[in-house]
Amino acid sequence: MTEFMGNIAGTYDAKEKGFCPGASSLHSCMSGHGPETEVFHKASNADLKPQHTGYGSMAFMFETCY
């Protein structure tokens, strides 16, 4: 699957650094991608309680299956 993603405002939780508003990324089906290592460990070790995420943020993603 290929995905095209853009950040319109705020921060994107899977890429806390370097993905500022106006940025976009394109990943082909053969390239590795996902959350940054630090973000993964932060989420994996967080307390399991309700959290409000995405406040003041807006992003979009288009995915294809080919």
CSV table of C-alpha atoms in Angstrom, one decimal, residues 13-65:
chain,number,residue,atom,x,y,z
A,13,ASP,CA,1.4,12.1,17.2
A,14,ALA,CA,3.4,9.5,15.2
A,15,LYS,CA,6.1,12.0,14.1
A,16,GLU,CA,6.5,14.5,16.9
A,17,LYS,CA,9.7,16.0,15.4
A,18,GLY,CA,10.2,17.4,11.9
A,19,PHE,CA,6.6,17.1,10.6
A,20,CYS,CA,5.5,20.7,11.0
A,21,PRO,CA,2.4,22.2,9.5
A,22,GLY,CA,2.7,22.3,5.7
A,23,ALA,CA,4.9,19.2,5.6
A,24,SER,CA,3.9,16.0,3.6
A,25,SER,CA,5.3,12.5,3.1
A,26,LEU,CA,5.0,9.8,0.6
A,27,HIS,CA,5.7,6.2,1.3
A,28,SER,CA,5.7,3.4,-1.2
A,29,CYS,CA,4.5,-0.1,-0.3
A,30,MET,CA,8.2,-1.3,-0.2
A,31,SER,CA,9.5,1.3,2.2
A,32,GLY,CA,9.4,0.9,5.9
A,33,HIS,CA,7.5,3.6,7.8
A,34,GLY,CA,5.6,4.1,11.0
A,35,PRO,CA,5.9,6.0,14.3
A,36,GLU,CA,9.4,7.2,15.4
A,37,THR,CA,11.1,4.9,17.9
A,38,GLU,CA,10.8,7.4,20.8
A,39,VAL,CA,7.1,7.9,20.1
A,40,PHE,CA,6.5,4.1,20.0
A,41,HIS,CA,8.3,3.6,23.4
A,42,LYS,CA,6.5,6.6,24.9
A,43,ALA,CA,3.1,5.2,23.9
A,44,SER,CA,4.0,1.6,24.9
A,45,ASN,CA,5.0,2.7,28.4
A,46,ALA,CA,2.2,5.2,29.0
A,47,ASP,CA,-0.4,4.7,31.7
A,48,LEU,CA,-3.5,3.0,30.3
A,49,LYS,CA,-6.1,5.7,30.9
A,50,PRO,CA,-8.2,7.8,28.6
A,51,GLN,CA,-6.2,10.6,26.8
A,52,HIS,CA,-7.3,13.5,24.7
A,53,THR,CA,-5.1,13.5,21.5
A,54,GLY,CA,-5.0,15.7,18.5
A,55,TYR,CA,-6.2,18.9,20.2
A,56,GLY,CA,-5.4,21.8,17.8
A,57,SER,CA,-4.1,19.4,15.1
A,58,MET,CA,-5.3,18.5,11.6
A,59,ALA,CA,-3.7,16.0,9.3
A,60,PHE,CA,-4.8,13.9,6.3
A,61,MET,CA,-3.8,10.6,4.7
A,62,PHE,CA,-4.6,8.9,1.4
A,63,GLU,CA,-3.8,5.2,1.0
A,64,THR,CA,-3.9,2.9,-2.0
A,65,CYS,CA,-3.9,-0.8,-2.2
